[in-house]
JSON list of C-alpha atoms in Angstrom, two decimals:
[
{"chain": "A", "resi": 231, "resn": "MET", "atom": "CA", "xyz": [-44.12, 357.23, 109.62]},
{"chain": "A", "resi": 232, "resn": "LYS", "atom": "CA", "xyz": [-47.53, 358.16, 108.34]},
{"chain": "A", "resi": 233, "resn": "LYS", "atom": "CA", "xyz": [-46.36, 357.87, 104.73]},
{"chain": "A", "resi": 234, "resn": "THR", "atom": "CA", "xyz": [-45.06, 354.33, 105.16]},
{"chain": "A", "resi": 235, "resn": "ILE", "atom": "CA", "xyz": [-48.24, 352.89, 106.70]},
{"chain": "A", "resi": 236, "resn": "PRO", "atom": "CA", "xyz": [-50.32, 353.05, 103.47]},
{"chain": "A", "resi": 237, "resn": "PHE", "atom": "CA", "xyz": [-47.38, 351.62, 101.52]},
{"chain": "A", "resi": 238, "resn": "MET", "atom": "CA", "xyz": [-46.99, 348.75, 103.99]},
{"chain": "A", "resi": 239, "resn": "ALA", "atom": "CA", "xyz": [-50.75, 348.11, 103.93]},
{"chain": "A", "resi": 240, "resn": "LEU", "atom": "CA", "xyz": [-50.68, 347.95, 100.14]},
{"chain": "A", "resi": 241, "resn": "ALA", "atom": "CA", "xyz": [-47.71, 345.56, 100.12]},
{"chain": "A", "resi": 242, "resn": "LEU", "atom": "CA", "xyz": [-49.40, 343.36, 102.73]},
{"chain": "A", "resi": 243, "resn": "THR", "atom": "CA", "xyz": [-52.62, 343.26, 100.70]},
{"chain": "A", "resi": 244, "resn": "LEU", "atom": "CA", "xyz": [-50.73, 342.25, 97.55]},
{"chain": "A", "resi": 245, "resn": "ALA", "atom": "CA", "xyz": [-48.82, 339.54, 99.41]},
{"chain": "A", "resi": 246, "resn": "MET", "atom": "CA", "xyz": [-52.04, 338.10, 100.84]},
{"chain": "A", "resi": 247, "resn": "GLY", "atom": "CA", "xyz": [-53.66, 338.12, 97.43]},
{"chain": "A", "resi": 248, "resn": "PHE", "atom": "CA", "xyz": [-50.66, 336.33, 95.94]},
{"chain": "A", "resi": 249, "resn": "ALA", "atom": "CA", "xyz": [-50.71, 333.72, 98.71]},
{"chain": "A", "resi": 250, "resn": "THR", "atom": "CA", "xyz": [-54.44, 333.20, 98.27]},
{"chain": "A", "resi": 251, "resn": "SER", "atom": "CA", "xyz": [-54.13, 332.75, 94.53]},
{"chain": "A", "resi": 252, "resn": "CYS", "atom": "CA", "xyz": [-51.25, 330.30, 94.92]},
{"chain": "A", "resi": 253, "resn": "GLY", "atom": "CA", "xyz": [-53.27, 328.36, 97.45]},
{"chain": "A", "resi": 254, "resn": "ASP", "atom": "CA", "xyz": [-56.21, 328.18, 95.05]},
{"chain": "A", "resi": 255, "resn": "ASP", "atom": "CA", "xyz": [-53.97, 326.77, 92.33]},
{"chain": "A", "resi": 256, "resn": "GLU", "atom": "CA", "xyz": [-52.71, 324.07, 94.69]},
{"chain": "A", "resi": 257, "resn": "THR", "atom": "CA", "xyz": [-56.13, 323.04, 95.96]},
{"chain": "A", "resi": 258, "resn": "ASP", "atom": "CA", "xyz": [-58.05, 323.13, 92.63]},
{"chain": "A", "resi": 259, "resn": "GLU", "atom": "CA", "xyz": [-58.55, 319.67, 91.22]},
{"chain": "A", "resi": 260, "resn": "PRO", "atom": "CA", "xyz": [-57.74, 319.27, 87.53]},
{"chain": "A", "resi": 261, "resn": "ARG", "atom": "CA", "xyz": [-60.83, 319.13, 85.33]},
{"chain": "A", "resi": 262, "resn": "PRO", "atom": "CA", "xyz": [-61.23, 315.92, 83.33]},
{"chain": "A", "resi": 263, "resn": "ILE", "atom": "CA", "xyz": [-60.93, 316.28, 79.59]},
{"chain": "A", "resi": 264, "resn": "GLU", "atom": "CA", "xyz": [-64.23, 315.37, 78.02]},
{"chain": "A", "resi": 265, "resn": "PRO", "atom": "CA", "xyz": [-63.89, 312.78, 75.23]},
{"chain": "A", "resi": 266, "resn": "THR", "atom": "CA", "xyz": [-64.78, 314.10, 71.81]},
{"chain": "A", "resi": 267, "resn": "GLU", "atom": "CA", "xyz": [-66.71, 311.86, 69.45]},
{"chain": "A", "resi": 268, "resn": "GLU", "atom": "CA", "xyz": [-65.06, 311.41, 66.10]},
{"chain": "A", "resi": 269, "resn": "PRO", "atom": "CA", "xyz": [-67.44, 312.31, 63.28]},
{"chain": "A", "resi": 270, "resn": "LYS", "atom": "CA", "xyz": [-68.88, 309.25, 61.55]},
{"chain": "A", "resi": 271, "resn": "PRO", "atom": "CA", "xyz": [-68.00, 308.99, 57.88]},
{"chain": "A", "resi": 272, "resn": "GLU", "atom": "CA", "xyz": [-70.88, 309.94, 55.66]},
{"chain": "A", "resi": 273, "resn": "GLU", "atom": "CA", "xyz": [-72.65, 307.01, 54.03]},
{"chain": "A", "resi": 274, "resn": "PRO", "atom": "CA", "xyz": [-72.36, 307.14, 50.24]},
{"chain": "A", "resi": 275, "resn": "ALA", "atom": "CA", "xyz": [-75.53, 308.24, 48.50]},
{"chain": "A", "resi": 276, "resn": "THR", "atom": "CA", "xyz": [-77.74, 305.58, 46.92]},
{"chain": "A", "resi": 277, "resn": "GLN", "atom": "CA", "xyz": [-77.03, 306.92, 43.43]},
{"chain": "A", "resi": 278, "resn": "ASP", "atom": "CA", "xyz": [-73.29, 306.51, 44.01]},
{"chain": "A", "resi": 279, "resn": "ILE", "atom": "CA", "xyz": [-73.72, 302.92, 45.21]},
{"chain": "A", "resi": 280, "resn": "LEU", "atom": "CA", "xyz": [-76.49, 301.55, 43.02]},
{"chain": "A", "resi": 281, "resn": "SER", "atom": "CA", "xyz": [-75.88, 303.25, 39.68]},
{"chain": "A", "resi": 282, "resn": "GLY", "atom": "CA", "xyz": [-73.87, 301.18, 37.22]},
{"chain": "A", "resi": 283, "resn": "THR", "atom": "CA", "xyz": [-73.98, 298.15, 34.95]},
{"chain": "A", "resi": 284, "resn": "TYR", "atom": "CA", "xyz": [-74.48, 294.62, 36.30]},
{"chain": "A", "resi": 285, "resn": "GLY", "atom": "CA", "xyz": [-73.52, 291.57, 34.24]},
{"chain": "A", "resi": 286, "resn": "GLY", "atom": "CA", "xyz": [-75.15, 288.18, 34.64]},
{"chain": "A", "resi": 287, "resn": "TRP", "atom": "CA", "xyz": [-77.53, 285.73, 33.02]},
{"chain": "A", "resi": 288, "resn": "THR", "atom": "CA", "xyz": [-81.27, 285.33, 32.57]},
{"chain": "A", "resi": 289, "resn": "GLN", "atom": "CA", "xyz": [-83.45, 282.33, 33.31]},
{"chain": "A", "resi": 290, "resn": "GLY", "atom": "CA", "xyz": [-86.35, 282.52, 30.89]},
{"chain": "A", "resi": 291, "resn": "SER", "atom": "CA", "xyz": [-89.56, 280.52, 31.22]},
{"chain": "A", "resi": 292, "resn": "ASN", "atom": "CA", "xyz": [-93.00, 280.38, 29.68]},
{"chain": "A", "resi": 293, "resn": "GLU", "atom": "CA", "xyz": [-95.96, 277.99, 29.45]},
{"chain": "A", "resi": 294, "resn": "TYR", "atom": "CA", "xyz": [-94.23, 276.00, 26.68]},
{"chain": "A", "resi": 295, "resn": "ALA", "atom": "CA", "xyz": [-90.63, 275.96, 27.96]},
{"chain": "A", "resi": 296, "resn": "PRO", "atom": "CA", "xyz": [-89.79, 276.10, 31.69]},
{"chain": "A", "resi": 297, "resn": "TYR", "atom": "CA", "xyz": [-86.06, 276.81, 31.29]},
{"chain": "A", "resi": 298, "resn": "ILE", "atom": "CA", "xyz": [-84.48, 278.97, 28.58]},
{"chain": "A", "resi": 299, "resn": "PRO", "atom": "CA", "xyz": [-81.15, 280.38, 29.81]},
{"chain": "A", "resi": 300, "resn": "SER", "atom": "CA", "xyz": [-79.39, 283.37, 28.29]},
{"chain": "A", "resi": 301, "resn": "GLU", "atom": "CA", "xyz": [-75.72, 284.24, 28.97]},
{"chain": "A", "resi": 302, "resn": "GLY", "atom": "CA", "xyz": [-74.01, 287.64, 28.70]},
{"chain": "A", "resi": 303, "resn": "ASP", "atom": "CA", "xyz": [-76.98, 289.77, 29.76]},
{"chain": "A", "resi": 304, "resn": "THR", "atom": "CA", "xyz": [-76.63, 293.16, 31.46]},
{"chain": "A", "resi": 305, "resn": "LEU", "atom": "CA", "xyz": [-78.72, 295.53, 33.54]},
{"chain": "A", "resi": 306, "resn": "THR", "atom": "CA", "xyz": [-77.77, 299.21, 33.79]},
{"chain": "A", "resi": 307, "resn": "ILE", "atom": "CA", "xyz": [-79.26, 301.18, 36.67]},
{"chain": "A", "resi": 308, "resn": "GLU", "atom": "CA", "xyz": [-79.47, 304.97, 36.63]},
{"chain": "A", "resi": 309, "resn": "VAL", "atom": "CA", "xyz": [-80.71, 306.58, 39.85]},
{"chain": "A", "resi": 310, "resn": "THR", "atom": "CA", "xyz": [-82.69, 309.64, 38.77]},
{"chain": "A", "resi": 311, "resn": "ASN", "atom": "CA", "xyz": [-83.33, 311.68, 41.94]},
{"chain": "A", "resi": 312, "resn": "ALA", "atom": "CA", "xyz": [-81.22, 313.04, 44.80]},
{"chain": "A", "resi": 313, "resn": "GLU", "atom": "CA", "xyz": [-83.12, 311.02, 47.41]},
{"chain": "A", "resi": 314, "resn": "GLY", "atom": "CA", "xyz": [-82.17, 307.76, 45.67]},
{"chain": "A", "resi": 315, "resn": "THR", "atom": "CA", "xyz": [-85.77, 306.54, 45.54]},
{"chain": "A", "resi": 316, "resn": "LEU", "atom": "CA", "xyz": [-86.28, 306.39, 41.76]},
{"chain": "A", "resi": 317, "resn": "CYS", "atom": "CA", "xyz": [-84.29, 304.84, 38.93]},
{"chain": "A", "resi": 318, "resn": "ASN", "atom": "CA", "xyz": [-84.37, 303.74, 35.30]},
{"chain": "A", "resi": 319, "resn": "LEU", "atom": "CA", "xyz": [-83.44, 300.20, 34.26]},
{"chain": "A", "resi": 320, "resn": "HIS", "atom": "CA", "xyz": [-81.87, 299.28, 30.92]},
{"chain": "A", "resi": 321, "resn": "TYR", "atom": "CA", "xyz": [-81.98, 295.51, 30.37]},
{"chain": "A", "resi": 322, "resn": "MET", "atom": "CA", "xyz": [-80.03, 294.04, 27.44]},
{"chain": "A", "resi": 323, "resn": "SER", "atom": "CA", "xyz": [-80.00, 290.37, 26.46]},
{"chain": "A", "resi": 324, "resn": "PRO", "atom": "CA", "xyz": [-78.85, 288.71, 23.22]},
{"chain": "A", "resi": 325, "resn": "THR", "atom": "CA", "xyz": [-81.75, 286.28, 23.65]},
{"chain": "A", "resi": 326, "resn": "TRP", "atom": "CA", "xyz": [-84.58, 288.40, 25.06]},
{"chain": "A", "resi": 327, "resn": "GLY", "atom": "CA", "xyz": [-83.87, 291.84, 23.64]},
{"chain": "A", "resi": 328, "resn": "ASP", "atom": "CA", "xyz": [-83.51, 295.42, 24.79]},
{"chain": "A", "resi": 329, "resn": "ALA", "atom": "CA", "xyz": [-85.80, 297.15, 27.30]},
{"chain": "A", "resi": 330, "resn": "VAL", "atom": "CA", "xyz": [-85.80, 300.44, 29.20]},
{"chain": "A", "resi": 331, "resn": "LEU", "atom": "CA", "xyz": [-88.06, 300.72, 32.25]},
{"chain": "A", "resi": 332, "resn": "THR", "atom": "CA", "xyz": [-88.48, 304.21, 33.71]},
{"chain": "A", "resi": 333, "resn": "GLY", "atom": "CA", "xyz": [-89.71, 305.47, 37.07]},
{"chain": "A", "resi": 334, "resn": "VAL", "atom": "CA", "xyz": [-88.81, 302.34, 39.03]},
{"chain": "A", "resi": 335, "resn": "SER", "atom": "CA", "xyz": [-89.05, 302.75, 42.82]},
{"chain": "A", "resi": 336, "resn": "VAL", "atom": "CA", "xyz": [-86.03, 302.00, 45.03]},
{"chain": "A", "resi": 337, "resn": "GLU", "atom": "CA", "xyz": [-86.43, 301.11, 48.70]},
{"chain": "A", "resi": 338, "resn": "LYS", "atom": "CA", "xyz": [-83.52, 300.23, 50.97]},
{"chain": "A", "resi": 339, "resn": "ASN", "atom": "CA", "xyz": [-83.84, 297.81, 53.88]},
{"chain": "A", "resi": 340, "resn": "ASP", "atom": "CA", "xyz": [-81.29, 296.10, 56.14]},
{"chain": "A", "resi": 341, "resn": "THR", "atom": "CA", "xyz": [-80.07, 293.67, 53.46]},
{"chain": "A", "resi": 342, "resn": "ALA", "atom": "CA", "xyz": [-80.91, 294.95, 49.99]},
{"chain": "A", "resi": 343, "resn": "TYR", "atom": "CA", "xyz": [-82.23, 297.56, 47.61]},
{"chain": "A", "resi": 344, "resn": "LEU", "atom": "CA", "xyz": [-85.76, 296.59, 46.55]},
{"chain": "A", "resi": 345, "resn": "LEU", "atom": "CA", "xyz": [-86.95, 297.55, 43.06]},
{"chain": "A", "resi": 346, "resn": "SER", "atom": "CA", "xyz": [-90.63, 297.84, 42.18]},
{"chain": "A", "resi": 347, "resn": "LYS", "atom": "CA", "xyz": [-92.98, 299.27, 39.59]},
{"chain": "A", "resi": 348, "resn": "PRO", "atom": "CA", "xyz": [-96.36, 297.65, 40.26]},
{"chain": "A", "resi": 349, "resn": "ILE", "atom": "CA", "xyz": [-98.47, 297.35, 37.11]},
{"chain": "A", "resi": 350, "resn": "THR", "atom": "CA", "xyz": [-101.23, 294.81, 36.59]},
{"chain": "A", "resi": 351, "resn": "ALA", "atom": "CA", "xyz": [-102.19, 293.39, 33.19]},
{"chain": "A", "resi": 352, "resn": "THR", "atom": "CA", "xyz": [-105.66, 292.20, 32.15]},
{"chain": "A", "resi": 353, "resn": "LEU", "atom": "CA", "xyz": [-106.38, 290.18, 29.02]},
{"chain": "A", "resi": 354, "resn": "LEU", "atom": "CA", "xyz": [-109.53, 291.32, 27.24]},
{"chain": "A", "resi": 355, "resn": "GLU", "atom": "CA", "xyz": [-112.31, 288.70, 26.95]},
{"chain": "A", "resi": 356, "resn": "ASP", "atom": "CA", "xyz": [-111.91, 288.48, 23.19]},
{"chain": "A", "resi": 357, "resn": "HIS", "atom": "CA", "xyz": [-108.12, 287.98, 23.58]},
{"chain": "A", "resi": 358, "resn": "SER", "atom": "CA", "xyz": [-107.47, 290.91, 21.27]},
{"chain": "A", "resi": 359, "resn": "ALA", "atom": "CA", "xyz": [-105.15, 292.78, 23.64]},
{"chain": "A", "resi": 360, "resn": "TRP", "atom": "CA", "xyz": [-103.91, 293.32, 27.17]},
{"chain": "A", "resi": 361, "resn": "THR", "atom": "CA", "xyz": [-104.84, 296.40, 29.18]},
{"chain": "A", "resi": 362, "resn": "PHE", "atom": "CA", "xyz": [-102.54, 297.74, 31.88]},
{"chain": "A", "resi": 363, "resn": "SER", "atom": "CA", "xyz": [-103.20, 299.62, 35.11]},
{"chain": "A", "resi": 364, "resn": "ALA", "atom": "CA", "xyz": [-100.58, 302.26, 34.22]},
{"chain": "A", "resi": 365, "resn": "GLN", "atom": "CA", "xyz": [-98.40, 303.27, 31.31]},
{"chain": "A", "resi": 366, "resn": "VAL", "atom": "CA", "xyz": [-96.28, 300.25, 30.46]},
{"chain": "A", "resi": 367, "resn": "ASP", "atom": "CA", "xyz": [-92.72, 300.00, 29.16]},
{"chain": "A", "resi": 368, "resn": "SER", "atom": "CA", "xyz": [-91.67, 297.91, 26.15]},
{"chain": "A", "resi": 369, "resn": "ILE", "atom": "CA", "xyz": [-88.98, 295.44, 25.13]},
{"chain": "A", "resi": 370, "resn": "ALA", "atom": "CA", "xyz": [-87.58, 295.15, 21.61]},
{"chain": "A", "resi": 371, "resn": "MET", "atom": "CA", "xyz": [-87.46, 291.36, 21.37]},
{"chain": "A", "resi": 372, "resn": "PRO", "atom": "CA", "xyz": [-85.80, 289.37, 18.57]},
{"chain": "A", "resi": 373, "resn": "ASN", "atom": "CA", "xyz": [-88.03, 286.73, 16.95]},
{"chain": "A", "resi": 374, "resn": "ARG", "atom": "CA", "xyz": [-86.14, 283.89, 15.28]},
{"chain": "A", "resi": 375, "resn": "ASN", "atom": "CA", "xyz": [-87.64, 281.84, 12.48]},
{"chain": "A", "resi": 376, "resn": "PRO", "atom": "CA", "xyz": [-86.27, 278.27, 12.82]},
{"chain": "A", "resi": 377, "resn": "GLN", "atom": "CA", "xyz": [-86.76, 277.52, 9.09]},
{"chain": "A", "resi": 378, "resn": "SER", "atom": "CA", "xyz": [-85.14, 280.62, 7.57]},
{"chain": "A", "resi": 379, "resn": "GLN", "atom": "CA", "xyz": [-82.87, 281.62, 10.48]},
{"chain": "A", "resi": 380, "resn": "ALA", "atom": "CA", "xyz": [-84.16, 285.14, 9.90]},
{"chain": "A", "resi": 381, "resn": "VAL", "atom": "CA", "xyz": [-84.44, 287.43, 12.93]},
{"chain": "A", "resi": 382, "resn": "THR", "atom": "CA", "xyz": [-87.06, 290.15, 13.20]},
{"chain": "A", "resi": 383, "resn": "VAL", "atom": "CA", "xyz": [-87.38, 292.55, 16.13]},
{"chain": "A", "resi": 384, "resn": "LYS", "atom": "CA", "xyz": [-90.79, 293.44, 17.57]},
{"chain": "A", "resi": 385, "resn": "ASN", "atom": "CA", "xyz": [-91.78, 295.59, 20.55]},
{"chain": "A", "resi": 386, "resn": "TYR", "atom": "CA", "xyz": [-93.84, 293.98, 23.32]},
{"chain": "A", "resi": 387, "resn": "PRO", "atom": "CA", "xyz": [-95.14, 295.34, 26.64]},
{"chain": "A", "resi": 388, "resn": "ILE", "atom": "CA", "xyz": [-92.91, 294.50, 29.63]},
{"chain": "A", "resi": 389, "resn": "THR", "atom": "CA", "xyz": [-93.42, 294.91, 33.37]},
{"chain": "A", "resi": 390, "resn": "LEU", "atom": "CA", "xyz": [-91.11, 294.67, 36.36]},
{"chain": "A", "resi": 391, "resn": "GLU", "atom": "CA", "xyz": [-92.56, 291.97, 38.62]},
{"chain": "A", "resi": 392, "resn": "ASN", "atom": "CA", "xyz": [-90.08, 292.48, 41.50]},
{"chain": "A", "resi": 393, "resn": "GLY", "atom": "CA", "xyz": [-86.35, 292.72, 42.15]},
{"chain": "A", "resi": 394, "resn": "PHE", "atom": "CA", "xyz": [-83.59, 293.11, 44.69]},
{"chain": "A", "resi": 395, "resn": "ILE", "atom": "CA", "xyz": [-79.87, 293.94, 44.74]},
{"chain": "A", "resi": 396, "resn": "SER", "atom": "CA", "xyz": [-77.91, 293.15, 47.90]},
{"chain": "A", "resi": 397, "resn": "LEU", "atom": "CA", "xyz": [-76.30, 296.08, 49.72]},
{"chain": "A", "resi": 398, "resn": "ASP", "atom": "CA", "xyz": [-72.83, 294.81, 48.76]},
{"chain": "A", "resi": 399, "resn": "GLN", "atom": "CA", "xyz": [-74.00, 294.44, 45.12]},
{"chain": "A", "resi": 400, "resn": "LYS", "atom": "CA", "xyz": [-72.83, 290.83, 44.90]},
{"chain": "A", "resi": 401, "resn": "ASN", "atom": "CA", "xyz": [-76.26, 289.22, 44.54]},
{"chain": "A", "resi": 402, "resn": "TRP", "atom": "CA", "xyz": [-79.34, 290.25, 42.62]},
{"chain": "A", "resi": 403, "resn": "GLU", "atom": "CA", "xyz": [-82.50, 288.92, 41.05]},
{"chain": "A", "resi": 404, "resn": "ILE", "atom": "CA", "xyz": [-84.72, 291.07, 38.83]},
{"chain": "A", "resi": 405, "resn": "ASN", "atom": "CA", "xyz": [-87.93, 289.56, 37.42]},
{"chain": "A", "resi": 406, "resn": "PHE", "atom": "CA", "xyz": [-89.58, 290.86, 34.27]},
{"chain": "A", "resi": 407, "resn": "LYS", "atom": "CA", "xyz": [-92.63, 289.70, 32.32]},
{"chain": "A", "resi": 408, "resn": "ALA", "atom": "CA", "xyz": [-93.21, 290.35, 28.61]},
{"chain": "A", "resi": 409, "resn": "TYR", "atom": "CA", "xyz": [-96.70, 290.10, 27.10]},
{"chain": "A", "resi": 410, "resn": "LEU", "atom": "CA", "xyz": [-96.30, 288.51, 23.67]},
{"chain": "A", "resi": 411, "resn": "VAL", "atom": "CA", "xyz": [-99.41, 287.06, 21.99]},
{"chain": "A", "resi": 412, "resn": "PRO", "atom": "CA", "xyz": [-102.74, 288.14, 23.47]},
{"chain": "A", "resi": 413, "resn": "ARG", "atom": "CA", "xyz": [-104.84, 285.70, 21.45]},
{"chain": "A", "resi": 414, "resn": "SER", "atom": "CA", "xyz": [-103.17, 282.78, 23.23]},
{"chain": "A", "resi": 415, "resn": "GLY", "atom": "CA", "xyz": [-102.36, 284.63, 26.45]},
{"chain": "A", "resi": 416, "resn": "HIS", "atom": "CA", "xyz": [-98.67, 283.93, 25.78]},
{"chain": "A", "resi": 417, "resn": "THR", "atom": "CA", "xyz": [-96.25, 285.65, 28.17]},
{"chain": "A", "resi": 418, "resn": "GLN", "atom": "CA", "xyz": [-92.51, 285.36, 28.76]},
{"chain": "A", "resi": 419, "resn": "ASN", "atom": "CA", "xyz": [-90.86, 285.45, 32.20]},
{"chain": "A", "resi": 420, "resn": "MET", "atom": "CA", "xyz": [-87.26, 286.66, 32.48]},
{"chain": "A", "resi": 421, "resn": "CYS", "atom": "CA", "xyz": [-85.30, 286.39, 35.73]},
{"chain": "A", "resi": 422, "resn": "PHE", "atom": "CA", "xyz": [-82.01, 288.31, 35.51]},
{"chain": "A", "resi": 423, "resn": "ARG", "atom": "CA", "xyz": [-79.49, 286.95, 38.05]},
{"chain": "A", "resi": 424, "resn": "ASP", "atom": "CA", "xyz": [-75.92, 287.40, 39.18]},
{"chain": "A", "resi": 425, "resn": "GLY", "atom": "CA", "xyz": [-73.29, 284.80, 38.27]},
{"chain": "A", "resi": 426, "resn": "ARG", "atom": "CA", "xyz": [-73.35, 282.44, 35.32]},
{"chain": "A", "resi": 427, "resn": "ILE", "atom": "CA", "xyz": [-75.86, 279.96, 33.89]},
{"chain": "A", "resi": 428, "resn": "GLY", "atom": "CA", "xyz": [-76.77, 277.32, 36.41]},
{"chain": "A", "resi": 429, "resn": "GLU", "atom": "CA", "xyz": [-75.40, 279.20, 39.44]},
{"chain": "A", "resi": 430, "resn": "MET", "atom": "CA", "xyz": [-78.12, 279.86, 42.01]}
]
């Protein structure tokens, strides 16, 4: 009799524990599953989006001729740093020539990539030359002689006045200025645009 009492006590304790644990399972409310946020796709880097060659046309203008269009022009952009804040521009035009502009700043806003390389030009009093506020790039520009039809190429200073390329890369306008003849203060404006001649 004495031997069975501890055994019965043990069995009773196990039965009570089992009943208690079953009761806990029945009364516990299920925990809600917390929603997991899907990771957002990474935005492509600026160099992957902006780098490339853009084809379009150029509206040229100067103090003697307000509208000189050029078809079949291109602008190649090479982003040169990992942050996507600097690039080089290679502008090619059958009319206006070939220019490489280095160290151009890139700034992205809600609608476009903005291009800038602020340099100011000052014409000396004796009209012998221009001076620039920083090192200036150059354009190899063809000069056409109307009488002989001969073409000679000469390098002139060129600056980037301003520019933008839309985020979807469907619209752009890049404005350059070339400094041609200091004695007459003659400059040439070149506005490289998307589309074809006459489309604005």
